[in-house]
């Protein structure tokens, strides 16, 4: 793991119908690594996840600046499919990537990025290729059938791959590397008991 030098926060986008299960591994272990995780909502009103959990956003999307962040995480939500309410989050992802700050999108958020044109020229993945094709985007030839994909500063994953999604986040930010990263993935994805020994030896 990298040193405990203070880092810029990680920003987790939250909105109604937020898919609870998709970011737990990533945010929990980012916090353990010394990152502050701050939630960002469309406004300061409580949001309700798909599981019924209520979250009070730490800040409003319009106040977020890429230069103040280490990473923007966008999760799936029913709202990605029902209108334009979450378009500002996709536009913020564009601002982050233009500024060279990482973005990690999973599940429905990948469709939001596709509609914004952010997947036209980057390798990416999602639930299935035809899910993104339905957005009318131009990046179909760059779709990769994989658990999670990193292209430069952008990470994408489908809804069934929260552990692989976290793995790519840790790799990109340097939280875990090499054998330790592999062991972390094997532990949480495969329940591999041998991975415990690797993590314990590394002090994790």
N, CA and C of each residue as an Amber inpcrd file, in Angstrom:
protein
   612
   0.8410000  -1.1850000   0.0000000   0.0000000   0.0000000   0.0000000
   0.8780000   1.2360000   0.0000000   0.3740000   2.3120000  -0.5530000
   1.1280000   3.5380000  -0.6090000   1.2110000   4.1750000   0.7610000
   1.9940000   5.2400000   0.8980000   2.2150000   5.8910000   2.1780000
   0.9410000   6.5440000   2.6690000   0.9710000   6.9910000   3.9640000
  -0.2040000   7.5850000   4.5800000  -0.2650000   9.0930000   4.3740000
   0.5220000   9.6310000   3.4310000   0.4690000  11.0560000   3.1200000
  -0.9650000  11.4530000   2.7720000  -1.4620000  12.5730000   3.3290000
  -2.8400000  12.9790000   3.0310000  -3.0820000  13.0830000   1.5310000
  -4.2290000  12.6260000   1.1240000  -4.5980000  12.6190000  -0.2870000
  -5.8470000  13.4650000  -0.4950000  -6.0660000  13.8600000  -1.7230000
  -7.3270000  14.5150000  -2.0470000  -8.4610000  13.4950000  -1.8870000
  -9.6540000  13.9380000  -1.5280000 -10.7640000  13.0060000  -1.3280000
 -11.1490000  12.2660000  -2.5990000 -11.8130000  11.1530000  -2.3950000
 -12.5220000  10.4560000  -3.4600000 -13.9750000  10.9010000  -3.3770000
 -14.5800000  11.1970000  -4.5040000 -15.9600000  11.6680000  -4.5230000
 -16.8810000  10.5960000  -5.0940000 -17.8860000  10.2400000  -4.3170000
 -18.8580000   9.2140000  -4.6770000 -20.1790000   9.8940000  -5.0010000
 -20.6080000   9.7780000  -6.2490000 -21.8800000  10.3690000  -6.6620000
 -23.0350000   9.5790000  -6.0560000 -23.9970000  10.2940000  -5.4830000
 -25.1730000   9.6450000  -4.8890000 -26.4290000  10.3250000  -5.4080000
 -27.4220000   9.5020000  -5.7020000 -28.6870000   9.9930000  -6.2500000
 -29.7340000   8.9270000  -5.9970000 -31.0030000   9.3040000  -6.0980000
 -32.0690000   8.3320000  -5.8740000 -31.8940000   7.1250000  -6.7960000
 -32.1920000   5.9450000  -6.2590000 -32.0610000   4.6260000  -6.8960000
 -30.6070000   4.2030000  -7.0790000 -29.6950000   4.8730000  -6.3790000
 -28.2730000   4.4710000  -6.3130000 -28.1830000   2.9770000  -5.9920000
 -27.3680000   2.2420000  -6.7590000 -27.2280000   0.7930000  -6.5680000
 -26.2380000   0.5040000  -5.4390000 -26.7610000   0.1760000  -4.2780000
 -25.9810000   0.0610000  -3.0460000 -24.7500000  -0.8420000  -3.1570000
 -24.8950000  -1.9730000  -3.8180000 -23.8840000  -3.0270000  -3.7730000
 -22.6650000  -2.7690000  -4.6600000 -22.7150000  -1.7660000  -5.4760000
 -21.7030000  -1.6490000  -6.5310000 -20.3870000  -0.9990000  -6.1000000
 -20.3760000  -0.2610000  -5.0110000 -19.1600000   0.4750000  -4.6480000
 -18.6350000   0.1760000  -3.2530000 -19.2870000  -0.7380000  -2.5280000
 -18.8870000  -0.9840000  -1.1420000 -17.4420000  -1.4270000  -0.9730000
 -16.9880000  -2.3530000  -1.8150000 -15.5990000  -2.8050000  -1.7110000
 -14.6360000  -1.6530000  -1.9820000 -14.9270000  -0.8930000  -3.0180000
 -14.0230000   0.1930000  -3.3990000 -13.9440000   1.2590000  -2.3140000
 -15.0860000   1.7440000  -1.8530000 -15.0470000   2.8450000  -0.8940000
 -14.5110000   2.4030000   0.4620000 -14.8380000   1.1930000   0.8950000
 -14.3460000   0.7280000   2.1910000 -12.8210000   0.6490000   2.2130000
 -12.2400000   0.1000000   1.1800000 -10.7860000  -0.0800000   1.1780000
 -10.0440000   1.1910000   0.7710000 -10.6930000   2.0800000   0.0580000
 -10.0970000   3.3970000  -0.1580000 -10.0160000   4.1440000   1.1630000
 -11.0670000   4.0520000   1.9720000 -11.0490000   4.7010000   3.2860000
  -9.9570000   4.1060000   4.1660000  -9.8040000   2.7970000   4.1360000
  -8.7380000   2.1510000   4.9160000  -7.3550000   2.5940000   4.4520000
  -7.2510000   2.9470000   3.1840000  -5.9650000   3.3800000   2.6360000
  -5.6890000   4.8580000   2.8960000  -6.6140000   5.5370000   3.5530000
  -6.3720000   6.9220000   3.9170000  -7.0980000   7.9600000   3.0970000
  -7.9620000   7.5240000   2.1910000  -8.7430000   8.4660000   1.4000000
 -10.0190000   8.8460000   2.1460000 -10.3400000  10.1240000   2.1750000
 -11.6500000  10.5510000   2.6290000 -12.6300000  10.3290000   1.4810000
 -13.7570000   9.6850000   1.7760000 -14.7950000   9.4730000   0.7670000
 -15.9070000  10.4770000   1.0320000 -16.1500000  11.3500000   0.0740000
 -17.1810000  12.3830000   0.2000000 -18.2830000  12.1220000  -0.8180000
 -19.5100000  12.2040000  -0.3720000 -20.6470000  11.9690000  -1.2580000
 -21.0740000  13.2710000  -1.9220000 -21.4740000  13.1350000  -3.1900000
 -21.8620000  14.2880000  -4.0040000 -23.2560000  14.0420000  -4.5610000
 -24.1780000  14.9270000  -4.2500000 -25.5440000  14.7830000  -4.7300000
 -25.9320000  15.8810000  -5.6960000 -27.0710000  15.7440000  -6.3490000
 -27.5450000  16.8020000  -7.2400000 -27.8600000  18.0790000  -6.4760000
 -28.2060000  17.9220000  -5.1870000 -28.4170000  19.0460000  -4.2740000
 -28.1360000  18.5080000  -2.8750000 -28.5280000  19.2250000  -1.8350000
 -28.2350000  18.7660000  -0.4850000 -29.3590000  17.9300000   0.1210000
 -30.3740000  17.6170000  -0.6660000 -31.4850000  16.8220000  -0.1540000
 -31.0670000  15.3600000   0.0190000 -31.6900000  14.6810000   0.9990000
 -31.4500000  13.2590000   1.1820000 -31.7580000  12.4920000  -0.1000000
 -30.9210000  11.5060000  -0.4080000 -31.2270000  10.6080000  -1.5150000
 -31.5070000   9.2220000  -0.9440000 -32.2620000   8.4360000  -1.6760000
 -32.6460000   7.1030000  -1.2280000 -32.1300000   6.0690000  -2.2110000
 -31.3000000   5.1460000  -1.7280000 -30.7220000   4.1220000  -2.5880000
 -31.7800000   3.1060000  -2.9800000 -31.4100000   2.2440000  -3.9130000
 -32.3460000   1.2100000  -4.3490000 -32.6940000   0.2610000  -3.2070000
 -31.8100000   0.1730000  -2.2080000 -32.0520000  -0.6580000  -1.0360000
 -32.7780000   0.0640000   0.0840000 -33.1490000   1.3160000  -0.1530000
 -33.8960000   2.0580000   0.8530000 -33.0440000   2.8000000   1.8590000
 -31.7300000   2.8140000   1.6750000 -30.8300000   3.5330000   2.5760000
 -30.8370000   5.0100000   2.2080000 -30.9440000   5.8630000   3.2070000
 -30.9700000   7.3030000   2.9610000 -29.5790000   7.8860000   3.1860000
 -29.1270000   8.7140000   2.2650000 -27.7960000   9.3160000   2.3240000
 -27.9290000  10.8270000   2.2290000 -27.2550000  11.5120000   3.1420000
 -27.1950000  12.9700000   3.0910000 -25.9180000  13.3690000   2.3460000
 -26.0000000  13.9330000   1.1570000 -24.7790000  14.2970000   0.4230000
 -23.9060000  15.2800000   1.1930000 -22.6010000  15.1040000   1.0610000
 -21.6460000  16.0220000   1.6920000 -21.5490000  17.3370000   0.9410000
 -21.7090000  17.2770000  -0.3650000 -21.6470000  18.4920000  -1.1660000
 -22.5010000  18.3600000  -2.4110000 -22.7190000  19.4850000  -3.0390000
 -23.5560000  19.5620000  -4.2360000 -22.6660000  19.4430000  -5.4680000
 -23.1760000  18.7570000  -6.4840000 -22.3970000  18.5280000  -7.6970000
 -21.8470000  19.8240000  -8.2810000 -22.6240000  20.8780000  -8.2680000
 -22.1840000  22.1410000  -8.8660000 -20.9950000  22.7480000  -8.1370000
 -20.7180000  22.2890000  -6.9150000 -19.5760000  22.8090000  -6.1440000
 -18.3320000  21.9430000  -6.2870000 -18.4500000  20.8140000  -6.9860000
 -17.3180000  19.8950000  -7.1420000 -16.3740000  20.3880000  -8.2250000
 -15.0670000  20.3360000  -7.9230000 -14.0460000  20.7230000  -8.8930000
 -13.0660000  19.5670000  -9.0570000 -12.7250000  19.1920000 -10.2770000
 -11.7940000  18.0800000 -10.4790000 -10.4770000  18.2500000  -9.7390000
  -9.9770000  19.4610000  -9.6590000  -8.6790000  19.6780000  -9.0170000
  -8.6960000  19.4040000  -7.5230000  -9.8860000  19.2550000  -6.9490000
 -10.0050000  18.9770000  -5.5200000 -10.2200000  17.4940000  -5.2400000
 -10.1040000  16.6530000  -6.2440000 -10.4950000  15.2510000  -6.1110000
  -9.4140000  14.3070000  -6.6110000  -9.4020000  13.1090000  -6.0420000
  -8.5620000  12.0220000  -6.5470000  -9.2970000  11.1360000  -7.5380000
 -10.6350000  11.0960000  -7.4270000 -11.4270000  10.1640000  -8.2330000
 -12.9000000  10.5010000  -8.0990000 -13.6440000  10.3870000  -9.1980000
 -15.0980000  10.4610000  -9.1840000 -15.6570000   9.0770000  -9.4850000
 -16.5050000   8.5740000  -8.5790000 -17.1390000   7.2760000  -8.7660000
 -18.6080000   7.4850000  -9.1020000 -19.0520000   6.8750000 -10.1990000
 -20.4460000   6.9400000 -10.6280000 -21.0320000   5.5360000 -10.6160000
 -22.1320000   5.3630000  -9.8920000 -22.7530000   4.0430000  -9.8090000
 -23.9950000   3.9610000 -10.6740000 -24.4810000   2.7420000 -10.7970000
 -25.7280000   2.5330000 -11.4900000 -26.9060000   3.0920000 -10.7050000
 -27.9980000   3.3360000 -11.4140000 -29.2370000   3.8240000 -10.8080000
 -30.3240000   3.7680000 -11.8660000 -31.5490000   3.5270000 -11.4330000
 -32.6480000   3.5260000 -12.3750000 -32.7920000   4.8490000 -13.1070000
 -32.3580000   5.9400000 -12.4650000 -32.5080000   7.2620000 -13.0660000
 -31.6890000   7.4390000 -14.3350000 -30.6470000   6.6310000 -14.5200000
 -29.8730000   6.7340000 -15.7600000 -30.7380000   6.3910000 -16.9730000
 -31.8190000   5.6350000 -16.7410000 -32.6370000   5.1410000 -17.8500000
 -33.9650000   5.8750000 -18.0050000 -34.2760000   6.7900000 -17.1030000
 -35.6320000   7.3400000 -17.0890000 -35.7190000   8.8280000 -17.4160000
 -34.6380000   9.4240000 -17.8470000 -34.6950000  10.8450000 -18.1630000
 -33.3160000  11.4660000 -18.1450000 -33.2850000  12.7860000 -17.9950000
 -32.0250000  13.5220000 -18.0770000 -31.5160000  13.9960000 -16.7200000
 -32.1080000  13.4950000 -15.6520000 -31.7670000  14.0010000 -14.3250000
 -30.2940000  13.8310000 -13.9770000 -29.6830000  12.7640000 -14.4670000
 -28.2870000  12.4890000 -14.1050000 -27.2860000  12.9650000 -15.1550000
 -27.7620000  13.5980000 -16.2060000 -26.8500000  14.1190000 -17.2300000
 -25.7550000  15.0150000 -16.6360000 -26.0500000  15.8610000 -15.6460000
 -24.9800000  16.6830000 -15.0770000 -23.8340000  15.8710000 -14.4880000
 -24.1160000  14.6670000 -14.0080000 -23.0370000  13.8230000 -13.4860000
 -22.1420000  13.3220000 -14.6220000 -22.7410000  12.9770000 -15.7660000
 -21.9410000  12.5780000 -16.9240000 -21.1000000  13.7470000 -17.4250000
 -21.6560000  14.9330000 -17.3850000 -20.8940000  16.1070000 -17.8080000
 -19.7540000  16.4020000 -16.8440000 -19.9790000  16.1350000 -15.5540000
 -18.8940000  16.3020000 -14.5940000 -17.7970000  15.2730000 -14.8650000
 -18.1860000  14.0580000 -15.2610000 -17.1880000  13.0540000 -15.6220000
 -16.3200000  13.5560000 -16.7690000 -16.9330000  14.2200000 -17.7400000
 -16.1640000  14.7960000 -18.8420000 -15.1650000  15.8290000 -18.3160000
 -15.6040000  16.6870000 -17.3950000 -14.7180000  17.7030000 -16.8350000
 -13.5510000  17.0510000 -16.1070000 -13.8180000  15.9670000 -15.3740000
 -12.7510000  15.2490000 -14.6670000 -11.7410000  14.6900000 -15.6680000
 -12.2270000  13.9840000 -16.6740000 -11.3220000  13.3640000 -17.6320000
 -10.5410000  14.4150000 -18.4140000 -11.1780000  15.5100000 -18.7600000
 -10.4780000  16.5930000 -19.4530000  -9.3640000  17.1750000 -18.5900000
  -9.5610000  17.1220000 -17.2630000  -8.5670000  17.6440000 -16.3260000
  -7.5370000  16.5900000 -15.9300000  -7.6780000  15.3720000 -16.4580000
  -6.7310000  14.3100000 -16.1310000  -6.9730000  13.6660000 -14.7840000
  -8.2030000  13.7900000 -14.2580000  -8.5590000  13.1960000 -12.9670000
  -9.4150000  11.9570000 -13.2290000  -9.1280000  10.8330000 -12.5620000
  -9.8180000   9.5780000 -12.8810000 -11.3180000   9.5950000 -12.6090000
 -12.0130000   8.7810000 -13.4030000 -13.4400000   8.5260000 -13.2520000
 -13.6440000   7.0150000 -13.2860000 -14.4930000   6.5020000 -12.3860000
 -14.8360000   5.0810000 -12.3670000 -16.3440000   4.9550000 -12.4470000
 -16.8460000   4.2730000 -13.4790000 -18.2840000   4.1550000 -13.7050000
 -18.6750000   2.6920000 -13.8030000 -19.7630000   2.3510000 -13.1370000
 -20.2230000   0.9730000 -13.1190000 -21.7130000   0.9320000 -13.4530000
 -22.1390000  -0.1450000 -14.1080000 -23.5440000  -0.4070000 -14.3920000
 -24.1550000   0.7110000 -15.2330000 -25.2890000   1.2370000 -14.8290000
 -26.0020000   2.2370000 -15.6160000 -25.2210000   3.4940000 -15.8730000
 -24.2570000   3.7920000 -15.0070000 -23.4310000   4.9860000 -15.2320000
 -22.6500000   4.8830000 -16.5280000 -22.3380000   3.6560000 -16.9680000
 -21.6250000   3.5090000 -18.2410000 -22.5100000   3.9740000 -19.3990000
 -23.8150000   3.7550000 -19.2800000 -24.7240000   4.2290000 -20.3290000
 -24.7700000   5.7530000 -20.3320000 -24.7180000   6.3440000 -19.1520000
 -24.6730000   7.8000000 -19.0790000 -23.4330000   8.3590000 -19.7430000
 -22.3000000   7.6950000 -19.5360000 -21.0630000   8.1430000 -20.1740000
 -21.1240000   7.9130000 -21.6880000 -21.7620000   6.8170000 -22.0900000
 -21.9030000   6.5610000 -23.5300000 -22.7010000   7.6720000 -24.1880000
 -23.7970000   8.0590000 -23.5720000 -24.6240000   9.1310000 -24.1450000
 -23.8630000  10.4460000 -24.2010000 -22.9390000  10.6320000 -23.2690000
 -22.1450000  11.8620000 -23.2250000 -20.9990000  11.8270000 -24.2340000
 -20.8050000  10.6770000 -24.9000000 -19.7360000  10.5500000 -25.8910000
 -18.3940000  10.1890000 -25.3180000 -18.3530000   9.8400000 -24.0340000
 -17.0710000   9.5800000 -23.3790000 -16.5170000   8.1870000 -23.6500000
 -17.3280000   7.3180000 -24.2350000 -16.8610000   5.9640000 -24.5510000
 -16.6060000   5.7670000 -26.0370000 -16.7990000   6.7920000 -26.8240000
 -16.6130000   6.6530000 -28.2720000 -15.1730000   6.3350000 -28.6390000
 -14.2220000   6.8680000 -27.8830000 -12.8090000   6.7240000 -28.2370000
 -11.9910000   6.0380000 -27.1510000 -12.6580000   5.3660000 -26.2130000
 -11.9520000   4.6910000 -25.1310000 -12.4140000   3.2440000 -25.0330000
 -11.5120000   2.3390000 -24.7140000 -11.9050000   0.9680000 -24.4130000
 -12.7800000   0.9780000 -23.1660000 -13.7840000   0.1060000 -23.1430000
 -14.7310000   0.1340000 -22.0410000 -15.5060000  -1.1650000 -21.9860000
 -16.2570000  -1.3380000 -20.9000000 -17.1760000  -2.4640000 -20.7770000
 -18.4230000  -1.9910000 -20.0490000 -19.3740000  -2.9090000 -19.8930000
 -20.6210000  -2.6050000 -19.1970000 -21.2940000  -3.9370000 -18.8990000
 -22.6120000  -3.9200000 -18.7290000 -23.3300000  -5.1660000 -18.4730000
 -23.2100000  -6.1120000 -19.6650000 -23.6050000  -5.6290000 -20.8440000
 -23.4850000  -6.3410000 -22.1180000 -23.3680000  -5.2970000 -23.2130000
 -22.8310000  -5.6850000 -24.3370000 -22.5870000  -4.7140000 -25.3990000
 -23.8750000  -4.0910000 -25.9230000 -24.9590000  -4.8850000 -26.0390000
 -26.1800000  -4.3260000 -26.6260000 -26.8730000  -3.3340000 -25.6910000
 -26.5310000  -3.3910000 -24.3910000 -27.0630000  -2.3880000 -23.4610000
 -26.5400000  -1.0110000 -23.8420000 -25.2450000  -0.9200000 -24.1120000
 -24.6850000   0.3610000 -24.5280000 -25.0800000   0.7030000 -25.9580000
 -25.1990000  -0.2990000 -26.8080000 -25.5850000  -0.0340000 -28.2010000
 -26.9270000   0.6830000 -28.2730000 -27.7970000   0.3930000 -27.3230000
 -29.1210000   1.0120000 -27.3130000 -29.0580000   2.5200000 -27.0600000
 -27.9150000   3.0230000 -26.5650000 -27.7800000   4.4670000 -26.3460000
 -27.5250000   5.2110000 -27.6480000 -27.1560000   4.4680000 -28.7110000
 -26.8300000   5.1050000 -29.9790000 -25.4300000   5.6790000 -30.0280000
 -24.5830000   5.2820000 -29.0850000 -23.2160000   5.8260000 -29.0610000
 -22.3770000   5.2670000 -30.2060000 -21.1940000   5.8210000 -30.3880000
 -20.3510000   5.4630000 -31.5260000 -19.1410000   4.6040000 -31.1440000
 -19.1480000   4.0850000 -29.9130000 -17.9640000   3.3750000 -29.4350000
 -18.0740000   1.8760000 -29.4090000 -19.0250000   1.3090000 -30.1380000
 -19.2440000  -0.1320000 -30.0770000 -18.0170000  -0.9650000 -30.3910000
 -17.1810000  -0.5010000 -31.2960000 -15.9860000  -1.2690000 -31.6660000
 -14.9490000  -1.2860000 -30.5500000 -15.1020000  -0.4220000 -29.5810000
 -14.1620000  -0.3660000 -28.4680000 -14.6840000  -1.0840000 -27.2220000
 -15.8360000  -1.7210000 -27.3650000 -16.3830000  -2.4850000 -26.2370000
 -15.5300000  -3.7310000 -26.0030000 -15.2180000  -4.0110000 -24.7360000
 -14.4130000  -5.1670000 -24.3540000 -15.2580000  -6.0560000 -23.4500000
 -15.3480000  -7.3290000 -23.7800000 -16.1010000  -8.2770000 -22.9590000
 -15.2070000  -8.7390000 -21.8170000 -15.1960000  -7.9610000 -20.7200000
 -14.3240000  -8.2310000 -19.5820000 -15.0340000  -7.8120000 -18.3020000
 -14.4910000  -8.2510000 -17.1430000 -15.1470000  -7.9110000 -15.8840000
 -15.0660000  -6.4200000 -15.5810000 -13.9360000  -5.8170000 -15.8950000
 -13.7520000  -4.3820000 -15.7220000 -12.6330000  -3.9550000 -16.6560000
 -12.6760000  -2.7120000 -17.1110000 -11.7060000  -2.2190000 -18.0900000
 -11.2100000  -0.8410000 -17.6640000  -9.9080000  -0.6550000 -17.7630000
  -9.3100000   0.6600000 -17.5330000  -8.6790000   1.1320000 -18.8340000
  -9.0160000   2.3410000 -19.2440000  -8.3910000   2.9790000 -20.4040000
  -7.9730000   4.3720000 -19.9610000  -6.6890000   4.5530000 -19.7660000
  -6.2000000   5.8320000 -19.2720000  -6.7330000   6.1110000 -17.8900000
  -7.5130000   7.1730000 -17.7490000  -8.0510000   7.5720000 -16.4490000
  -9.5000000   7.1280000 -16.2460000 -10.0160000   6.2920000 -17.1550000
 -11.4060000   5.8650000 -17.0570000 -11.5170000   4.3700000 -16.7740000
 -12.3120000   4.0400000 -15.7540000 -12.6190000   2.6550000 -15.4010000
 -14.0940000   2.4140000 -15.6620000 -14.4140000   1.2720000 -16.2730000
 -15.8100000   0.8780000 -16.4580000 -15.9890000  -0.5700000 -16.0430000
 -17.2020000  -0.8960000 -15.5930000 -17.5250000  -2.2690000 -15.1940000
 -19.0300000  -2.4620000 -15.2690000 -19.4280000  -3.7400000 -15.3080000
 -20.8450000  -4.0770000 -15.2930000 -21.3550000  -4.2620000 -13.8800000
 -22.6630000  -4.4060000 -13.6950000 -23.2670000  -4.4220000 -12.3700000
 -22.9390000  -5.6350000 -11.5210000 -22.4700000  -6.7130000 -12.1380000
 -22.1510000  -7.9260000 -11.3840000 -20.6780000  -8.0030000 -10.9940000
 -19.9310000  -6.9270000 -11.1970000 -18.4840000  -6.9800000 -10.9740000
 -17.9800000  -5.9120000  -9.9990000 -18.5810000  -5.7750000  -8.8110000
 -18.0870000  -4.7640000  -7.8780000 -16.6690000  -5.0250000  -7.3850000
 -16.2640000  -6.2950000  -7.3180000 -14.9070000  -6.5980000  -6.8370000
 -13.8780000  -6.2590000  -7.9110000 -14.1570000  -6.6270000  -9.1490000
 -13.2380000  -6.2610000 -10.2380000 -13.1900000  -4.7490000 -10.4150000
 -14.3230000  -4.0910000 -10.2320000 -14.3810000  -2.6340000 -10.2880000
 -13.4430000  -2.0310000  -9.2410000 -13.5290000  -2.5320000  -8.0100000
 -12.6420000  -2.0570000  -6.9430000 -11.1810000  -2.3460000  -7.2710000
 -10.9130000  -3.5270000  -7.8070000  -9.5340000  -3.8880000  -8.1780000
  -8.9440000  -2.8520000  -9.1180000  -9.7040000  -2.4500000 -10.1310000
  -9.1890000  -1.4720000 -11.0890000  -8.9970000  -0.0990000 -10.4430000
  -9.8770000   0.2630000  -9.5250000  -9.7070000   1.5220000  -8.7920000
  -8.4170000   1.4800000  -7.9830000  -8.1900000   0.3860000  -7.2660000
  -6.9780000   0.2770000  -6.4480000  -5.7230000   0.2990000  -7.3190000
  -5.7840000  -0.3520000  -8.4550000  -4.6310000  -0.3680000  -9.3550000
  -4.3220000   1.0400000  -9.8810000  -5.3770000   1.7370000 -10.3000000
  -5.1770000   3.0580000 -10.8900000  -4.6510000   4.0580000  -9.8730000
  -5.1370000   3.9730000  -8.6360000  -4.6970000   4.9180000  -7.6000000
  -3.4580000   4.4410000  -6.8530000  -3.0040000   3.2130000  -7.1290000
  -1.8100000   2.7050000  -6.4500000  -2.0430000   2.2800000  -5.0190000
  -3.2940000   1.9620000  -4.6770000  -3.6120000   1.5270000  -3.3170000
  -3.0050000   0.1590000  -3.0440000  -3.2040000  -0.7800000  -3.9600000
  -2.5580000  -2.0860000  -3.9170000  -1.9120000  -2.3320000  -5.2710000
  -0.8440000  -3.1190000  -5.2480000  -0.1250000  -3.4140000  -6.4850000
   0.3230000  -4.8690000  -6.4870000   0.6440000  -5.3700000  -7.6670000
   1.2800000  -6.6730000  -7.8130000   0.5710000  -7.8080000  -7.1040000
   1.3520000  -8.6000000  -6.3430000   0.8210000  -9.7760000  -5.6640000
  -0.2410000  -9.4190000  -4.6320000  -0.0940000  -8.2660000  -4.0070000
  -1.0700000  -7.8590000  -2.9920000  -2.4190000  -7.5470000  -3.6480000
  -2.3920000  -6.8510000  -4.7600000  -3.6300000  -6.5660000  -5.4810000
  -4.2830000  -7.8620000  -5.9460000  -3.4710000  -8.7720000  -6.4770000
  -4.0020000 -10.0530000  -6.9400000  -4.6080000 -10.8370000  -5.7830000
  -3.9330000 -10.8130000  -4.6230000  -4.4460000 -11.5430000  -3.4600000
  -5.7450000 -10.9250000  -2.9660000  -5.8220000  -9.6060000  -2.9460000
  -7.0590000  -8.9490000  -2.5180000  -8.2120000  -9.3850000  -3.4230000
  -7.9890000  -9.3950000  -4.7140000  -9.0320000  -9.7870000  -5.6540000
  -9.4350000 -11.2490000  -5.4450000  -8.4540000 -12.1160000  -5.3010000
  -8.7530000 -13.5390000  -5.1210000  -9.5120000 -13.7870000  -3.8200000
  -9.2000000 -13.0190000  -2.7930000  -9.8920000 -13.1870000  -1.5180000
 -11.3670000 -12.8330000  -1.6440000 -11.6520000 -11.6680000  -2.2120000
 -13.0320000 -11.1970000  -2.2340000 -13.8430000 -11.7070000  -3.4270000
 -13.1670000 -12.0750000  -4.4980000 -13.8950000 -12.5930000  -5.6620000
 -14.0230000 -14.1040000  -5.6270000 -12.9790000 -14.7740000  -5.1770000
 -12.9300000 -16.2320000  -5.2510000 -12.9660000 -16.9150000  -3.8820000
 -12.9550000 -16.1370000  -2.8000000 -12.8770000 -16.6940000  -1.4400000
 -11.6780000 -17.6320000  -1.2990000 -10.5530000 -17.2330000  -1.8920000
  -9.3380000 -18.0490000  -1.8960000  -8.6360000 -17.9170000  -0.5460000
  -8.5910000 -18.9950000   0.2640000  -7.9730000 -18.8910000   1.5900000
  -6.4830000 -18.5890000   1.5380000  -5.8140000 -18.9810000   0.4530000
  -4.3790000 -18.7070000   0.3440000  -4.0890000 -17.2160000   0.2210000
  -5.0840000 -16.4560000  -0.2010000  -4.8890000 -15.0270000  -0.3390000
  -4.7090000 -14.3440000   1.0040000  -5.3070000 -14.9280000   2.0690000
  -5.1340000 -14.3420000   3.4010000  -3.6690000 -14.2220000   3.7720000
  -2.9220000 -15.2710000   3.5010000  -1.5130000 -15.2860000   3.8870000
  -0.7320000 -14.1880000   3.1820000  -1.0190000 -13.9540000   1.9190000
  -0.3320000 -12.9050000   1.1700000  -0.6460000 -11.5460000   1.7720000
  -1.9150000 -11.3030000   2.0760000  -2.3100000 -10.0260000   2.6390000
  -1.7540000  -9.8190000   4.0410000  -1.7390000 -10.8740000   4.8460000
  -1.1820000 -10.7590000   6.1910000   0.3110000 -10.4630000   6.1340000
   1.0210000 -11.1250000   5.2170000   2.4520000 -10.8870000   5.0840000
   2.7520000  -9.4600000   4.6560000   1.8010000  -8.8660000   3.9140000
   1.9660000  -7.4940000   3.4540000   1.4460000  -6.4810000   4.4670000
   0.9330000  -6.9830000   5.5900000   0.4160000  -6.0900000   6.6210000
  -0.9410000  -5.5240000   6.3110000  -1.7160000  -6.2230000   5.4800000
  -3.0400000  -5.7170000   5.1010000  -4.1450000  -6.4840000   5.8230000
